[in-house]
PDB file of C-alpha atoms and ligand atoms in Angstrom:
ATOM      1  CA  MET A  17     -17.174  -1.333   9.007  1.00 94.00           C
ATOM      2  CA  GLN A  18     -15.998  -4.926   9.634  1.00 96.00           C
ATOM      3  CA  LEU A  19     -12.489  -6.035   8.736  1.00 97.00           C
ATOM      4  CA  PRO A  20     -12.370  -9.288   6.731  1.00 96.00           C
ATOM      5  CA  GLY A  21      -9.615 -10.506   9.096  1.00 96.00           C
ATOM      6  CA  GLY A  22      -9.249  -8.368  12.189  1.00 96.00           C
ATOM      7  CA  LEU A  23      -6.728  -7.603  14.874  1.00 96.00           C
ATOM      8  CA  VAL A  24      -6.183 -10.409  17.401  1.00 93.00           C
ATOM      9  CA  GLU A  25      -5.237  -8.942  20.782  1.00 93.00           C
ATOM     10  CA  ASP A  26      -5.177 -10.942  24.040  1.00 90.00           C
ATOM     11  CA  GLY A  27      -6.942 -13.771  22.228  1.00 89.00           C
ATOM     12  CA  ILE A  28      -9.838 -11.535  21.088  1.00 92.00           C
ATOM     13  CA  ARG A  29     -10.411 -10.930  17.372  1.00 94.00           C
ATOM     14  CA  ARG A  30     -11.458  -7.309  16.859  1.00 96.00           C
ATOM     15  CA  ARG A  31     -13.024  -6.518  13.474  1.00 96.00           C
ATOM     16  CA  ASP A  32     -14.980  -3.324  14.080  1.00 97.00           C
ATOM     17  CA  CYS A  33     -13.491  -0.022  12.905  1.00 97.00           C
ATOM     18  CA  ALA A  34     -14.535   3.370  11.509  1.00 98.00           C
ATOM     19  CA  PHE A  35     -13.024   6.250   9.559  1.00 97.00           C
ATOM     20  CA  ARG A  36     -13.057   9.857  10.718  1.00 94.00           C
ATOM     21  CA  PRO A  37     -15.214  12.317   8.742  1.00 92.00           C
ATOM     22  CA  ILE A  38     -13.376  13.829   5.763  1.00 91.00           C
ATOM     23  CA  SER A  39     -11.799  17.207   6.497  1.00 91.00           C
ATOM     24  CA  GLY A  40      -8.991  19.096   4.808  1.00 93.00           C
ATOM     25  CA  THR A  41      -6.700  18.060   7.675  1.00 92.00           C
ATOM     26  CA  LEU A  42      -7.298  14.398   6.824  1.00 92.00           C
ATOM     27  CA  GLU A  43      -7.009  14.943   3.046  1.00 92.00           C
ATOM     28  CA  LEU A  44      -3.727  16.820   3.444  1.00 93.00           C
ATOM     29  CA  ALA A  45      -2.281  14.187   5.814  1.00 91.00           C
ATOM     30  CA  LEU A  46      -3.184  11.431   3.310  1.00 90.00           C
ATOM     31  CA  ALA A  47      -1.590  13.282   0.405  1.00 90.00           C
ATOM     32  CA  GLU A  48       1.541  13.917   2.468  1.00 90.00           C
ATOM     33  CA  ALA A  49       1.691  10.251   3.619  1.00 88.00           C
ATOM     34  CA  GLY A  50       1.786   9.256  -0.051  1.00 83.00           C
ATOM     35  CA  GLU A  51       4.404  11.883  -0.895  1.00 84.00           C
ATOM     36  CA  THR A  52       6.818  11.554   2.039  1.00 86.00           C
ATOM     37  CA  ALA A  53       6.690   8.029   3.553  1.00 83.00           C
ATOM     38  CA  GLY A  54       9.498   6.560   1.437  1.00 84.00           C
ATOM     39  CA  ASN A  55       7.796   3.206   0.820  1.00 90.00           C
ATOM     40  CA  THR A  56       4.207   2.076   0.322  1.00 93.00           C
ATOM     41  CA  PRO A  57       3.786  -0.052   3.502  1.00 95.00           C
ATOM     42  CA  ARG A  58       4.978   2.897   5.615  1.00 94.00           C
ATOM     43  CA  ALA A  59       2.619   5.245   3.750  1.00 94.00           C
ATOM     44  CA  VAL A  60      -0.309   2.844   4.312  1.00 96.00           C
ATOM     45  CA  THR A  61       0.385   2.756   8.062  1.00 96.00           C
ATOM     46  CA  LEU A  62       0.579   6.566   8.222  1.00 94.00           C
ATOM     47  CA  ALA A  63      -2.588   6.963   6.137  1.00 95.00           C
ATOM     48  CA  LEU A  64      -4.629   4.504   8.217  1.00 96.00           C
ATOM     49  CA  VAL A  65      -3.422   5.968  11.536  1.00 96.00           C
ATOM     50  CA  THR A  66      -4.635   9.357  10.298  1.00 93.00           C
ATOM     51  CA  ALA A  67      -7.905   8.157   8.799  1.00 95.00           C
ATOM     52  CA  LEU A  68      -9.190   5.647  11.377  1.00 97.00           C
ATOM     53  CA  GLY A  69     -11.266   7.057  14.230  1.00 96.00           C
ATOM     54  CA  HIS A  70     -10.979   3.732  16.030  1.00 97.00           C
ATOM     55  CA  LEU A  71      -9.727   0.201  15.459  1.00 97.00           C
ATOM     56  CA  GLY A  72     -11.571  -2.432  17.484  1.00 95.00           C
ATOM     57  CA  GLY A  73     -12.845   0.298  19.837  1.00 95.00           C
ATOM     58  CA  GLU A  74      -9.311   1.532  20.661  1.00 96.00           C
ATOM     59  CA  PRO A  75      -7.143   4.266  19.110  1.00 97.00           C
ATOM     60  CA  ALA A  76      -5.526   3.303  15.796  1.00 97.00           C
ATOM     61  CA  THR A  77      -1.891   3.685  16.885  1.00 97.00           C
ATOM     62  CA  PRO A  78       0.943   3.104  14.356  1.00 96.00           C
ATOM     63  CA  GLN A  79       1.865  -0.075  16.241  1.00 97.00           C
ATOM     64  CA  ARG A  80      -1.678  -1.547  16.024  1.00 97.00           C
ATOM     65  CA  VAL A  81      -2.213  -0.519  12.385  1.00 97.00           C
ATOM     66  CA  ALA A  82       1.113  -2.189  11.500  1.00 97.00           C
ATOM     67  CA  GLN A  83      -0.135  -5.421  13.144  1.00 97.00           C
ATOM     68  CA  LEU A  84      -3.076  -5.679  10.709  1.00 97.00           C
ATOM     69  CA  CYS A  85      -2.661  -8.413   8.105  1.00 96.00           C
ATOM     70  CA  VAL A  86      -1.918  -7.368   4.522  1.00 96.00           C
ATOM     71  CA  ALA A  87      -5.454  -8.074   3.226  1.00 96.00           C
ATOM     72  CA  ASP A  88      -7.049  -6.003   6.023  1.00 97.00           C
ATOM     73  CA  ARG A  89      -4.773  -3.094   5.123  1.00 97.00           C
ATOM     74  CA  GLN A  90      -5.671  -3.423   1.426  1.00 96.00           C
ATOM     75  CA  PHE A  91      -9.367  -3.616   2.337  1.00 96.00           C
ATOM     76  CA  LEU A  92      -9.105  -0.471   4.492  1.00 97.00           C
ATOM     77  CA  MET A  93      -7.214   1.472   1.826  1.00 96.00           C
ATOM     78  CA  ARG A  94      -9.851   0.671  -0.773  1.00 94.00           C
ATOM     79  CA  GLU A  95     -12.647   1.572   1.653  1.00 95.00           C
ATOM     80  CA  LEU A  96     -10.739   4.810   2.350  1.00 96.00           C
ATOM     81  CA  GLU A  97     -10.719   5.578  -1.389  1.00 94.00           C
ATOM     82  CA  ARG A  98     -14.519   5.191  -1.390  1.00 93.00           C
ATOM     83  CA  HIS A  99     -14.794   7.265   1.827  1.00 94.00           C
ATOM     84  CA  LEU A 100     -12.896  10.040  -0.009  1.00 92.00           C
ATOM     85  CA  GLY A 101     -15.663  10.006  -2.632  1.00 91.00           C
ATOM     86  CA  HIS A 102     -13.912   7.931  -5.333  1.00 90.00           C
ATOM     87  CA  THR A 103     -16.447   5.125  -5.543  1.00 89.00           C
ATOM     88  CA  ASP A 104     -15.476   3.866  -8.980  1.00 89.00           C
ATOM     89  CA  GLY A 105     -12.753   4.146 -11.567  1.00 85.00           C
ATOM     90  CA  TRP A 106     -11.986   3.983 -15.291  1.00 88.00           C
ATOM     91  CA  PHE A 107      -9.077   1.822 -16.357  1.00 87.00           C
ATOM     92  CA  GLN A 108      -7.377   1.984 -19.722  1.00 90.00           C
ATOM     93  CA  VAL A 109      -6.473  -1.448 -21.063  1.00 91.00           C
ATOM     94  CA  ALA A 110      -4.213  -2.300 -24.019  1.00 92.00           C
ATOM     95  CA  CYS A 111      -5.630  -5.625 -25.301  1.00 94.00           C
ATOM     96  CA  ARG A 112      -3.074  -8.431 -25.271  1.00 93.00           C
ATOM     97  CA  GLY A 113      -4.959 -10.081 -28.184  1.00 92.00           C
ATOM     98  CA  CYS A 114      -5.330  -7.315 -30.760  1.00 94.00           C
ATOM     99  CA  ALA A 115      -3.522  -4.368 -29.094  1.00 92.00           C
ATOM    100  CA  ALA A 116      -6.690  -2.228 -29.233  1.00 92.00           C
ATOM    101  CA  GLN A 117      -7.033   0.323 -26.428  1.00 94.00           C
ATOM    102  CA  PHE A 118     -10.279   0.221 -24.506  1.00 93.00           C
ATOM    103  CA  ASP A 119     -11.682   1.756 -21.330  1.00 92.00           C
ATOM    104  CA  PHE A 120     -12.996  -0.406 -18.578  1.00 88.00           C
ATOM    105  CA  HIS A 121     -15.289   0.836 -15.792  1.00 90.00           C
ATOM    106  CA  LEU A 122     -15.306  -0.602 -12.295  1.00 90.00           C
ATOM    107  CA  ASP A 123     -17.556   0.068  -9.297  1.00 91.00           C
ATOM    108  CA  TYR A 124     -15.426  -0.635  -6.193  1.00 88.00           C
ATOM    109  CA  ALA A 125     -18.479  -1.660  -4.145  1.00 87.00           C
ATOM    110  CA  ALA A 126     -19.009  -4.582  -6.545  1.00 87.00           C
ATOM    111  CA  LEU A 127     -15.600  -6.131  -5.772  1.00 90.00           C
ATOM    112  CA  PRO A 128     -15.895  -9.219  -3.539  1.00 89.00           C
ATOM    113  CA  VAL A 129     -14.074  -9.491  -0.209  1.00 93.00           C
ATOM    114  CA  GLN A 130     -13.011 -12.901   1.077  1.00 93.00           C
ATOM    115  CA  GLU A 131     -13.368 -13.361   4.847  1.00 93.00           C
ATOM    116  CA  ALA A 132     -10.615 -15.008   6.882  1.00 93.00           C
ATOM    117  CA  GLY A 133     -10.603 -18.778   7.471  1.00 90.00           C
ATOM    118  CA  ALA A 134     -11.575 -20.217  10.881  1.00 87.00           C
ATOM    119  CA  ALA A 135      -7.990 -20.669  12.103  1.00 87.00           C
ATOM    120  CA  TYR A 136      -7.066 -17.020  11.326  1.00 92.00           C
ATOM    121  CA  PRO A 137      -4.427 -15.680  11.837  1.00 89.00           C
ATOM    122  CA  ARG A 138      -2.520 -18.880  12.712  1.00 91.00           C
ATOM    123  CA  VAL A 139      -1.907 -22.015  10.644  1.00 93.00           C
ATOM    124  CA  GLN A 140      -0.283 -25.359  11.392  1.00 92.00           C
ATOM    125  CA  VAL A 141       1.729 -27.131   8.738  1.00 92.00           C
ATOM    126  CA  GLU A 142       3.349 -30.543   8.991  1.00 89.00           C
ATOM    127  CA  VAL A 143       6.895 -30.392   7.666  1.00 84.00           C
ATOM    128  CA  ALA A 144       9.078 -33.550   7.745  1.00 80.00           C
ATOM    129  CA  GLY A 145       7.025 -35.034  10.589  1.00 84.00           C
ATOM    130  CA  HIS A 146       7.038 -31.842  12.689  1.00 86.00           C
ATOM    131  CA  LYS A 147       4.009 -29.623  13.266  1.00 91.00           C
ATOM    132  CA  LEU A 148       5.040 -26.010  12.676  1.00 92.00           C
ATOM    133  CA  ALA A 149       2.867 -22.954  13.382  1.00 94.00           C
ATOM    134  CA  PHE A 150       2.910 -19.744  11.336  1.00 95.00           C
ATOM    135  CA  ARG A 151       0.975 -16.478  11.291  1.00 95.00           C
ATOM    136  CA  LEU A 152      -0.079 -14.287   8.365  1.00 95.00           C
ATOM    137  CA  PRO A 153       2.239 -11.456   7.274  1.00 95.00           C
ATOM    138  CA  ASN A 154       1.281  -7.979   8.509  1.00 96.00           C
ATOM    139  CA  GLY A 155       2.139  -4.350   7.824  1.00 96.00           C
ATOM    140  CA  ALA A 156       5.198  -4.391  10.097  1.00 96.00           C
ATOM    141  CA  ASP A 157       6.594  -7.305   8.060  1.00 96.00           C
ATOM    142  CA  GLN A 158       5.928  -5.394   4.827  1.00 95.00           C
ATOM    143  CA  GLU A 159       7.636  -2.269   6.183  1.00 94.00           C
ATOM    144  CA  ALA A 160      10.740  -4.276   7.107  1.00 94.00           C
ATOM    145  CA  LEU A 161      10.689  -6.195   3.807  1.00 94.00           C
ATOM    146  CA  ALA A 162      10.682  -2.930   1.864  1.00 90.00           C
ATOM    147  CA  THR A 163      14.203  -2.233   3.139  1.00 90.00           C
ATOM    148  CA  LEU A 164      15.651  -5.774   2.651  1.00 91.00           C
ATOM    149  CA  PRO A 165      17.491  -7.082  -0.432  1.00 92.00           C
ATOM    150  CA  VAL A 166      15.122  -9.248  -2.539  1.00 89.00           C
ATOM    151  CA  ALA A 167      17.401 -12.311  -2.196  1.00 88.00           C
ATOM    152  CA  GLU A 168      16.994 -12.340   1.600  1.00 89.00           C
ATOM    153  CA  ALA A 169      13.293 -11.503   1.683  1.00 90.00           C
ATOM    154  CA  GLN A 170      11.697 -14.966   1.575  1.00 88.00           C
ATOM    155  CA  SER A 171      13.793 -16.636   4.288  1.00 89.00           C
ATOM    156  CA  TRP A 172      13.619 -13.542   6.501  1.00 93.00           C
ATOM    157  CA  LEU A 173       9.811 -13.512   6.207  1.00 93.00           C
ATOM    158  CA  LEU A 174       9.438 -17.240   6.993  1.00 92.00           C
ATOM    159  CA  ARG A 175      11.501 -16.780  10.163  1.00 93.00           C
ATOM    160  CA  GLN A 176       9.303 -13.817  11.150  1.00 93.00           C
ATOM    161  CA  LEU A 177       6.085 -15.736  10.586  1.00 95.00           C
ATOM    162  CA  ALA A 178       7.112 -18.894  12.440  1.00 93.00           C
ATOM    163  CA  TYR A 179       5.952 -19.249  16.069  1.00 92.00           C
ATOM    164  CA  GLN A 180       8.951 -21.495  16.800  1.00 89.00           C
ATOM    165  CA  PRO A 181      12.577 -21.146  15.726  1.00 87.00           C
ATOM    166  CA  ILE A 182      12.974 -22.839  12.345  1.00 85.00           C
ATOM    167  CA  ALA A 183      15.924 -23.720  10.122  1.00 83.00           C
ATOM    168  CA  VAL A 184      14.672 -21.942   7.018  1.00 81.00           C
ATOM    169  CA  ASP A 185      17.635 -23.120   4.931  1.00 80.00           C
ATOM    170  CA  ALA A 186      16.633 -26.740   5.624  1.00 80.00           C
ATOM    171  CA  LEU A 187      13.142 -26.248   4.109  1.00 84.00           C
ATOM    172  CA  ASP A 188      12.809 -27.559   0.553  1.00 86.00           C
ATOM    173  CA  ALA A 189      10.626 -25.968  -2.130  1.00 87.00           C
ATOM    174  CA  GLN A 190       7.787 -28.380  -1.371  1.00 89.00           C
ATOM    175  CA  ALA A 191       7.731 -27.439   2.342  1.00 89.00           C
ATOM    176  CA  THR A 192       7.850 -23.729   1.508  1.00 90.00           C
ATOM    177  CA  ALA A 193       4.967 -24.178  -0.944  1.00 92.00           C
ATOM    178  CA  ALA A 194       2.936 -26.064   1.698  1.00 92.00           C
ATOM    179  CA  ILE A 195       3.444 -23.231   4.211  1.00 92.00           C
ATOM    180  CA  GLU A 196       2.446 -20.621   1.627  1.00 92.00           C
ATOM    181  CA  ALA A 197      -0.669 -22.618   0.632  1.00 93.00           C
ATOM    182  CA  ALA A 198      -1.747 -22.993   4.277  1.00 93.00           C
ATOM    183  CA  LEU A 199      -1.355 -19.243   4.866  1.00 94.00           C
ATOM    184  CA  GLU A 200      -3.218 -18.487   1.638  1.00 93.00           C
ATOM    185  CA  ALA A 201      -6.124 -20.722   2.730  1.00 93.00           C
ATOM    186  CA  VAL A 202      -6.640 -18.868   6.012  1.00 93.00           C
ATOM    187  CA  SER A 203      -5.973 -15.350   4.698  1.00 94.00           C
ATOM    188  CA  PRO A 204      -8.770 -12.910   3.990  1.00 94.00           C
ATOM    189  CA  GLY A 205      -8.595 -11.621   0.438  1.00 92.00           C
ATOM    190  CA  VAL A 206      -9.193  -8.435  -1.477  1.00 92.00           C
ATOM    191  CA  VAL A 207      -9.448  -8.544  -5.272  1.00 90.00           C
ATOM    192  CA  VAL A 208      -6.365  -6.913  -6.795  1.00 89.00           C
ATOM    193  CA  GLN A 209      -6.915  -8.121 -10.367  1.00 90.00           C
ATOM    194  CA  VAL A 210     -10.079  -8.302 -12.491  1.00 91.00           C
ATOM    195  CA  GLN A 211     -10.871  -9.644 -15.928  1.00 91.00           C
ATOM    196  CA  ALA A 212     -11.941  -7.357 -18.774  1.00 91.00           C
ATOM    197  CA  ASN A 213     -13.046  -8.675 -22.170  1.00 92.00           C
ATOM    198  CA  CYS A 214     -11.867  -6.717 -25.222  1.00 93.00           C
ATOM    199  CA  PRO A 215     -14.846  -5.207 -27.104  1.00 92.00           C
ATOM    200  CA  GLU A 216     -12.914  -5.619 -30.405  1.00 92.00           C
ATOM    201  CA  CYS A 217     -11.695  -9.229 -30.341  1.00 94.00           C
ATOM    202  CA  GLY A 218     -13.227 -10.654 -27.155  1.00 91.00           C
ATOM    203  CA  ALA A 219      -9.858 -11.615 -25.635  1.00 93.00           C
ATOM    204  CA  GLU A 220      -9.719 -11.854 -21.850  1.00 93.00           C
ATOM    205  CA  ASN A 221      -7.416  -9.273 -20.302  1.00 93.00           C
ATOM    206  CA  ARG A 222      -6.309  -9.089 -16.704  1.00 92.00           C
ATOM    207  CA  VAL A 223      -6.428  -5.623 -15.183  1.00 89.00           C
ATOM    208  CA  ASP A 224      -4.353  -4.909 -12.075  1.00 89.00           C
ATOM    209  CA  LEU A 225      -6.142  -2.878  -9.413  1.00 89.00           C
ATOM    210  CA  ASN A 226      -3.891  -0.897  -7.140  1.00 89.00           C
ATOM    211  CA  PRO A 227      -5.545  -1.212  -3.704  1.00 91.00           C
ATOM    212  CA  TYR A 228      -3.543   1.810  -2.519  1.00 93.00           C
ATOM    213  CA  ARG A 229      -4.996   4.425  -4.877  1.00 90.00           C
ATOM    214  CA  ALA A 230      -6.036   6.548  -1.865  1.00 90.00           C
ATOM    215  CA  LEU A 231      -2.331   7.416  -1.521  1.00 91.00           C
ATOM    216  CA  SER A 232      -2.074   8.833  -5.021  1.00 88.00           C
ATOM    217  CA  HIS A 233      -4.111  12.039  -4.615  1.00 88.00           C
ATOM    218  CA  SER A 234      -1.966  15.153  -4.740  1.00 87.00           C
ATOM    219  CA  SER A 235      -2.417  17.990  -2.250  1.00 90.00           C
ATOM    220  CA  GLU A 236      -2.364  20.569  -5.098  1.00 92.00           C
ATOM    221  CA  ALA A 237      -6.136  21.038  -5.539  1.00 91.00           C
ATOM    222  CA  LEU A 238      -6.759  21.072  -1.779  1.00 93.00           C
ATOM    223  CA  LEU A 239      -4.115  23.770  -1.182  1.00 95.00           C
ATOM    224  CA  GLN A 240      -5.662  25.806  -4.016  1.00 96.00           C
ATOM    225  CA  GLU A 241      -9.030  25.612  -2.197  1.00 95.00           C
ATOM    226  CA  VAL A 242      -7.432  26.623   1.120  1.00 96.00           C
ATOM    227  CA  HIS A 243      -5.750  29.527  -0.668  1.00 96.00           C
ATOM    228  CA  GLN A 244      -9.084  30.706  -2.140  1.00 95.00           C
ATOM    229  CA  ILE A 245     -10.886  30.620   1.213  1.00 96.00           C
ATOM    230  CA  ALA A 246      -7.962  32.235   3.064  1.00 96.00           C
ATOM    231  CA  ALA A 247      -7.742  35.037   0.502  1.00 95.00           C
ATOM    232  CA  HIS A 248     -11.476  35.705   0.775  1.00 94.00           C
ATOM    233  CA  TYR A 249     -12.235  35.284   4.497  1.00 95.00           C
ATOM    234  CA  HIS A 250      -8.734  35.773   5.980  1.00 96.00           C
ATOM    235  CA  TRP A 251      -9.066  32.623   8.143  1.00 96.00           C
ATOM    236  CA  GLY A 252      -6.009  30.634   9.246  1.00 95.00           C
ATOM    237  CA  GLU A 253      -4.819  27.514   7.448  1.00 95.00           C
ATOM    238  CA  ALA A 254      -5.564  25.150  10.375  1.00 94.00           C
ATOM    239  CA  GLU A 255      -9.109  26.542  10.725  1.00 95.00           C
ATOM    240  CA  ILE A 256      -9.843  26.066   7.039  1.00 96.00           C
ATOM    241  CA  LEU A 257      -8.366  22.554   6.964  1.00 94.00           C
ATOM    242  CA  ALA A 258     -10.469  21.583  10.004  1.00 93.00           C
ATOM    243  CA  LEU A 259     -13.722  22.323   8.125  1.00 94.00           C
ATOM    244  CA  PRO A 260     -15.671  19.194   7.129  1.00 91.00           C
ATOM    245  CA  ARG A 261     -15.321  18.847   3.349  1.00 91.00           C
ATOM    246  CA  PRO A 262     -19.007  19.597   2.511  1.00 92.00           C
ATOM    247  CA  ARG A 263     -18.787  22.904   4.429  1.00 94.00           C
ATOM    248  CA  ARG A 264     -15.524  23.842   2.697  1.00 95.00           C
ATOM    249  CA  GLN A 265     -17.249  23.183  -0.645  1.00 94.00           C
ATOM    250  CA  ARG A 266     -20.145  25.454   0.361  1.00 96.00           C
ATOM    251  CA  TYR A 267     -17.790  28.332   1.183  1.00 96.00           C
ATOM    252  CA  LEU A 268     -16.024  27.865  -2.158  1.00 95.00           C
ATOM    253  CA  HIS A 269     -19.425  27.979  -3.833  1.00 95.00           C
ATOM    254  CA  LEU A 270     -20.294  31.198  -1.955  1.00 95.00           C
ATOM    255  CA  ILE A 271     -16.992  32.771  -3.002  1.00 94.00           C
ATOM    256  CA  ASP A 272     -17.716  31.808  -6.611  1.00 92.00           C
ATOM    257  CA  ARG A 273     -21.177  33.329  -6.397  1.00 91.00           C
ATOM    258  CA  ALA A 274     -19.897  36.548  -4.822  1.00 88.00           C
ATOM    259  CA  ARG A 275     -17.355  36.775  -7.637  1.00 84.00           C
ATOM    260  CA  GLY A 276     -20.047  36.164 -10.249  1.00 81.00           C
ATOM    261  CA  MET A 277     -22.078  39.052  -8.837  1.00 73.00           C
ATOM    262  CA  ALA A 278     -19.059  41.327  -8.812  1.00 62.00           C
ATOM    263  CA  ASP A 279     -18.209  40.575 -12.474  1.00 59.00           C
TER     264      ASP A 279
HETATM  265 ZN1   ZN B 307      -8.646  -7.262 -28.415  1.00 93.37          ZN
END
C-alpha cells in the first residue's frame, strides 16, 4: 500500500506500508483504542500503531505514526476499515429538499485519493514581503489541538506549522487565508463528503463520510466468539485471540456443526 503523502525522514519520503493480518488480538486492540483513547486523534495513533506491520520499512512506532499528515492518517483508517472486511457502507440520508429519507450505498474502493503536491510536506508563502515556510499538520498536532480551547487553536497551530518563529497576532485574515490555501494545494486528500441525489425530488445532498469508522466497532461480538471457543475447547484467551480471523471462523463453524449434531 502506498500513502498519498508519506513520512519524510532524513530527507527521504517513505510511502510504502502494510497492515498486519487480521487476528482477534488486532480486532480487540482496535475496539479498545476507540473505547479508551479519550480523543479521536489519540485513538487513530493507537489503532495505526497496532494495525501497521511496517511504515516505510520500519516499525510503526507511536512517534512515527503521529508524524503522518492528517490525510495519510485518514487514508490509512479507511484502508483499515476495508482490511477489516467492511468494503462498503449504507448511509441514511434525510433529503434537505423534500425531507424524504433514503438509503445511499457507497463502495469505499471507488472513492478517489488525491496525491500530495510536488513540494510536500513544505510550502513557502510570501507574507508582507517575507518568504515564510510551513509544513502540513500531522497527528501530533491534532492530538495537542484536541486538548486546547477552540479560541487558541488557530494561532497555536500556525506557530507549530511555521519553520521560523512568526508573530501570529500580526497576520491579517488575508495572510492566514494565503497560508491555508498553500497548505491545501500541497496536501494529499481523502474524500470525506460525497454527493447523493434524492430519488424523490432529485435534490443534491451532501453526505459526510467519517474516515475513522474503523474505530467504531465494539468488542462485544468478538468477546462472544472468544467465549464460545473457550467454552468448547478450553483454550486460553490469548491463544484464541492470536488465531487468524478465518481460522477462528472455522472453529466457530465446527462448534456450530457439533451442536447441530447433538441437537
Ligand atoms: Zn428530496
